[in-house]
Short mmCIF file of C-alpha atoms and ligand atoms in Angstrom, two decimals:
data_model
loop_
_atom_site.label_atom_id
_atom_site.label_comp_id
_atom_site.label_asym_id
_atom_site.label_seq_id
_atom_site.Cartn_x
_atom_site.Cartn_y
_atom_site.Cartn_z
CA UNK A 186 0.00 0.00 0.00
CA UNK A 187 1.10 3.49 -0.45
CA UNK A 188 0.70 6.55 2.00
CA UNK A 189 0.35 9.74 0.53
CA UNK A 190 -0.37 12.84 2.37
CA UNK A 191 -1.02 16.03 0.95
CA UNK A 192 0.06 19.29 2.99
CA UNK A 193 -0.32 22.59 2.87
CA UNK A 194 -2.37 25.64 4.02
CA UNK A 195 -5.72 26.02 4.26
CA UNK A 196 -6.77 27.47 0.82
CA UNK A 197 -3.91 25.75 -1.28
CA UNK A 198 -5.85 23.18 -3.48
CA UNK A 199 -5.45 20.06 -1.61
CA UNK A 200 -9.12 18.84 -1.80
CA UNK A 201 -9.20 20.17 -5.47
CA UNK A 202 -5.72 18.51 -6.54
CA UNK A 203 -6.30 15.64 -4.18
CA UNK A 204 -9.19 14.29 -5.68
CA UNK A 205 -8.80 13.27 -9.01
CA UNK A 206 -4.96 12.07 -8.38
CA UNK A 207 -6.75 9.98 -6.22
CA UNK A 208 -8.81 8.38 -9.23
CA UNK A 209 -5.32 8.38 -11.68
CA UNK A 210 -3.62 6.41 -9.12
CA UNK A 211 -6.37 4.38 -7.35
CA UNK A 212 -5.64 5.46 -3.87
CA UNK A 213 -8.10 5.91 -1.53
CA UNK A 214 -9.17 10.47 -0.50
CA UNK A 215 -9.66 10.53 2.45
CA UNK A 216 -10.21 14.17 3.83
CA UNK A 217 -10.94 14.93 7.75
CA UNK A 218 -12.39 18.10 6.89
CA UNK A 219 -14.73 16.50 4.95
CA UNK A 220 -15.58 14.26 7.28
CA UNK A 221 -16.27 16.49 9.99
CA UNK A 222 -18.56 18.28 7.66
CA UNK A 223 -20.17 15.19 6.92
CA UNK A 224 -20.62 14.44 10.87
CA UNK A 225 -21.95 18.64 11.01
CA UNK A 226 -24.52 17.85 8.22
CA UNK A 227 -25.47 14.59 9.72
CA UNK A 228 -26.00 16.81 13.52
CA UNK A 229 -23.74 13.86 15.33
CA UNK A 230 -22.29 14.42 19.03
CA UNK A 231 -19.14 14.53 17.50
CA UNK A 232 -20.42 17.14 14.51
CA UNK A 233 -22.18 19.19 17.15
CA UNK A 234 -18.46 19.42 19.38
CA UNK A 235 -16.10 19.86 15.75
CA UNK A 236 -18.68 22.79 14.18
CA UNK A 237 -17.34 24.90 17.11
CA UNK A 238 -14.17 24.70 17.12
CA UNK A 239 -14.03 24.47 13.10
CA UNK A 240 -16.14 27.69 12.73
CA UNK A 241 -13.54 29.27 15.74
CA UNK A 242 -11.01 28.34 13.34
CA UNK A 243 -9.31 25.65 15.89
CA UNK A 244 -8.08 22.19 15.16
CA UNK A 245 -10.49 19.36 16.66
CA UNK A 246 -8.93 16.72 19.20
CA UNK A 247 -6.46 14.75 17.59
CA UNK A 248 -8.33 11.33 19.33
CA UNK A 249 -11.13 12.29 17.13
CA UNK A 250 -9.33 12.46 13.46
CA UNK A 251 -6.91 10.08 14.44
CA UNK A 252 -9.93 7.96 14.89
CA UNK A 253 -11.25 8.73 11.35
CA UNK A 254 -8.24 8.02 10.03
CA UNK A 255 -7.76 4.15 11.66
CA UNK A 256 -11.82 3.36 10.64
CA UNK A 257 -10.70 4.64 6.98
CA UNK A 258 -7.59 2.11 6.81
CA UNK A 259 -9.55 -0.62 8.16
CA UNK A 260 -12.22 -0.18 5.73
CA UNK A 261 -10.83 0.34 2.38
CA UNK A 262 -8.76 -2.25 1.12
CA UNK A 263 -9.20 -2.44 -2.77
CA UNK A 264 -6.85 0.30 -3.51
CA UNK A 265 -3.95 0.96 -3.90
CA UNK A 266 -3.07 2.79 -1.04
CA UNK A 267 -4.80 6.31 0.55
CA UNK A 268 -4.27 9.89 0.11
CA UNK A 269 -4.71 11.74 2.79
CA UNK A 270 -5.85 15.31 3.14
CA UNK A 271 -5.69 17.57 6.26
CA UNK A 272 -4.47 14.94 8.01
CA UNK A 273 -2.14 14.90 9.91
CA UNK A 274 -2.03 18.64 11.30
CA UNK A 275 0.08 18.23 14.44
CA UNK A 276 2.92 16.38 15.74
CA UNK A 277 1.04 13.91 17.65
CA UNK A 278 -1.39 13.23 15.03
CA UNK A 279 2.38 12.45 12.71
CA UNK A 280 3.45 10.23 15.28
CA UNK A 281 0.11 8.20 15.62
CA UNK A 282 -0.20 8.13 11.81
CA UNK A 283 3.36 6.10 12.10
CA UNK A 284 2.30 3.57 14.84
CA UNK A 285 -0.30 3.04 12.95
CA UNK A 286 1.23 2.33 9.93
CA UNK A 287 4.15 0.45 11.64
CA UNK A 288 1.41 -2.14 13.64
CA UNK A 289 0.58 -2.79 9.76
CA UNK A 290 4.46 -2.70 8.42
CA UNK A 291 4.23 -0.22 6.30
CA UNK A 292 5.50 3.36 5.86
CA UNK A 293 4.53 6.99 4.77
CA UNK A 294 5.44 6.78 0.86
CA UNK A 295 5.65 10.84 0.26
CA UNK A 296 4.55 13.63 1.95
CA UNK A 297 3.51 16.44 -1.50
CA UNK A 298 3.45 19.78 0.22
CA UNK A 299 1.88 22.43 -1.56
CA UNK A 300 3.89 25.67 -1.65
CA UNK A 301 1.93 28.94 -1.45
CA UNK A 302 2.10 32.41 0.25
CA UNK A 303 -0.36 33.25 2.93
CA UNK A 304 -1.63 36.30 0.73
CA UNK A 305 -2.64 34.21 -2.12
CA UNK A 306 -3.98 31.51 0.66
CA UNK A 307 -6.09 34.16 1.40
CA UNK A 308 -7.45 35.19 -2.22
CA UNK A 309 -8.31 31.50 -2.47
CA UNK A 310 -10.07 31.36 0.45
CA UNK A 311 -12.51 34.12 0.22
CA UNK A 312 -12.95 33.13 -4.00
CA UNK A 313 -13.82 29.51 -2.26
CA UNK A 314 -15.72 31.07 0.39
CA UNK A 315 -18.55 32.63 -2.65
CA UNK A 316 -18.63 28.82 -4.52
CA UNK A 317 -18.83 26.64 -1.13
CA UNK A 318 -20.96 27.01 1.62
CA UNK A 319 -18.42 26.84 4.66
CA UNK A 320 -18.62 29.02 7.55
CA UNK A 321 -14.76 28.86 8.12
CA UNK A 322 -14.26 30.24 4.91
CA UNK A 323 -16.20 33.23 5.26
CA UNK A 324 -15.35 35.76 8.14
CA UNK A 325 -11.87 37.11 7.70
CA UNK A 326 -10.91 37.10 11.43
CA UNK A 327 -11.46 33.45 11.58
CA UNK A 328 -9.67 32.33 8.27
CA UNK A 329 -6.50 34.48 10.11
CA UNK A 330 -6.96 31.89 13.01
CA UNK A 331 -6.49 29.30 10.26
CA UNK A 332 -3.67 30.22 8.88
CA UNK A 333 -1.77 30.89 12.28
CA UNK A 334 -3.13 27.61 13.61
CA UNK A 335 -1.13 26.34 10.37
CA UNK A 336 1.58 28.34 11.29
CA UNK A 337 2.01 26.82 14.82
CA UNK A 338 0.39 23.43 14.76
CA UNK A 339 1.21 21.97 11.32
CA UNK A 340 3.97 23.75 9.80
CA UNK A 341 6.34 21.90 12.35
CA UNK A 342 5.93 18.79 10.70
CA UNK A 343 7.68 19.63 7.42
CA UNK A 344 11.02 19.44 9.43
CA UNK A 345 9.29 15.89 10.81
CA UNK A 346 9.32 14.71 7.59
CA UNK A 347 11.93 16.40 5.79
CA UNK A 348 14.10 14.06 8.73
CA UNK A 349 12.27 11.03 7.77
CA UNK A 350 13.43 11.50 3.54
CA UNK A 351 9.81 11.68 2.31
CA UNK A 352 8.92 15.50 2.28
CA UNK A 353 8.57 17.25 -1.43
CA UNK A 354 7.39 20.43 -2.71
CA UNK A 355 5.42 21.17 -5.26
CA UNK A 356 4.54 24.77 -6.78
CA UNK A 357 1.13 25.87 -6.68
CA UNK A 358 0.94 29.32 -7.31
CA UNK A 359 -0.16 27.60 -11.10
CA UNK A 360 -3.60 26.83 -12.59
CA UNK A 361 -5.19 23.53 -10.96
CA UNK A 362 -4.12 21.88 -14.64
CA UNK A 363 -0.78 23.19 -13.98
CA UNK A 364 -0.23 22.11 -10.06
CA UNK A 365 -1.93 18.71 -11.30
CA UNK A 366 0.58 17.91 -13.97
CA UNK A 367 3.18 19.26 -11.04
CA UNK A 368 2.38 16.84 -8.47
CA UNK A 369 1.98 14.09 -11.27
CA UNK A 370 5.71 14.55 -12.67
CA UNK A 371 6.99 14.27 -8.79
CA UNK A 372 4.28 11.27 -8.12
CA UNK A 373 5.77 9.29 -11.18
CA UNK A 374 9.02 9.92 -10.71
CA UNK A 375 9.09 8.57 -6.68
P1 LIG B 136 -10.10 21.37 5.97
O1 LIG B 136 -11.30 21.03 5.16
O2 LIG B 136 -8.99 20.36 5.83
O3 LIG B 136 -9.63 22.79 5.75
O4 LIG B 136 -10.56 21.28 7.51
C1 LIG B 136 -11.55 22.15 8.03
C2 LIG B 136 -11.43 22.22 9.53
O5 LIG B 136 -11.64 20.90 10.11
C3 LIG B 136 -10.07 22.65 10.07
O6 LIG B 136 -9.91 24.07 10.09
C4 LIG B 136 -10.08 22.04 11.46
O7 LIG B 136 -10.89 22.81 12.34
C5 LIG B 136 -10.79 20.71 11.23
N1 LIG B 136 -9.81 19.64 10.90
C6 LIG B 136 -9.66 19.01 9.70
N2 LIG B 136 -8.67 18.11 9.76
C7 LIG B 136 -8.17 18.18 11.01
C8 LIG B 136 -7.10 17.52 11.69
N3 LIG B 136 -6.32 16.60 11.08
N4 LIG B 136 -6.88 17.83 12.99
C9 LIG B 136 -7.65 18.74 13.64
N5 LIG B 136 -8.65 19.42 13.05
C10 LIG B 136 -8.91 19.15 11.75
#
C-alpha cells in the first residue's frame, strides 16, 4: 500500500488537486475536513463538538481524526493505497499516523506539500468562500486563526518529515491543470 499525504495551508488546493490524483492512481481520499462536515450535516455528538471549534477556526482533538483516520484504513482495502488530506495537522497526530502504519508494516510513501504564500492563501479562500458554503471560509478574522493555527500546529511537521526523507514540494501558485501535472511529474518519478 502506499501513503500519501497532501500538505499545505488552508486554501492551497489540496481537496481540489487531491481528488482526481486519487482516481489516476487508485488510492483511496480521504479528507478529515470533509468528514467532519459530513458528521456537522449529519447533527452527530461529534459534529455538534467539531462545528465549534471548526467555525472558531481551531483544530479538533487529535483522538477524534486520528480515529477517522484508523476506521478509513480498516475499511478500504481495494486500492492501492490512501491519500490523505488535512491529516495529519500536528505532531502527535504524525506520530500516531506512524504507529499506525508500523502495527501494519508499512511506511509513509511521500509527503507532496503544496507551496503557497499566505496572501494568495487568502485570495483562495474568500474566492472559495462565494462557490462553497463553509462558515470557516467566510469571516476574515477566523480564516486568520487558520492560517496561524497552520503556522504553529502543522507547519512543524515539514522538518518531521523532511528528517524522515519523504517530504517534497510542489509549486502551486499555477492553474489547478498546472499544479496537477506538477504533483503528477513528482508522483511518477518517486
Ligand atoms: P479542511 O477542510 O482540511 O480545511 O478542515 C476544516 C477544519 O476541520 C479545520 O480548520 C479544522 O478545524 C478541522 N480539521 C480538519 N482536519 C483536522 C485535523 N487533522 N486535525 C484537527 N482538526 C482538523
Amino acid at each position: 500500500m502506499k501513503y500519501y499525504i497532501i500538505f499545505g495551508p488552508p486554501g492551497a488546493g489540496k481537496g481540489t488537486q487531491a481528488a482526481p490524483l486519487a482516481q489516476n492512481y487508485n488510492l483511496k481520499h480521504i479528507s478529515t475536513g470533509e468528514l467532519l462536515r459530513a458528521e456537522i450535516a449529519e447533527g452527530s455528538a461529534l459534529g455538534i463538538q467539531a462545528k465549534a471549534l471548526i467555525e472558531k477556526g481551531q483544530l479538533v482533538p487529535d483522538e477524534v481524526v486520528e480515529g477517522m483516520i484508523a476506521r478509513a484504513f480498516g475499511k478500504y482495502r481495494d486500492v492501492d493505497g490512501f491519500l490523505l488530506d488535512g491529516f495529519p495537522r500536528t505532531l502527535t497526530q504524525a506520530m500516531e499516523l506512524d504507529e499506525m502504519l508500523e502495527a501494519r508494516d508499512e511506511g509513509i510513501t511521500a509527503v507532496i506539500s503544496l507551496m503557497i504564500p499566505d496572501e494568495v492563501v487568502k485570495e483562495r479562500i474568500a474566492h472559495r468562500a462565494l462557490l462553497e458554503n463553509r462558515k470557516d471560509d467566510a469571516s476574515d478574522a477566523v480564516v486568520e486563526n487558520r492560517i496561524a493555527t497552520y503556522h504553529r500546529q502543522t507547519e512543524p511537521l515539514i522538518e518531521f518529515y523532511k528528517e524522515k526523507g519523504v517530504y517534497h514540494e510542489v509549486d502551486s501558485l499555477g492553474s489547478i491543470e498546472e499544479v496537477a501535472a506538477n504533483i503528477r511529474s513528482l508522483m511518477d518519478s518517486l
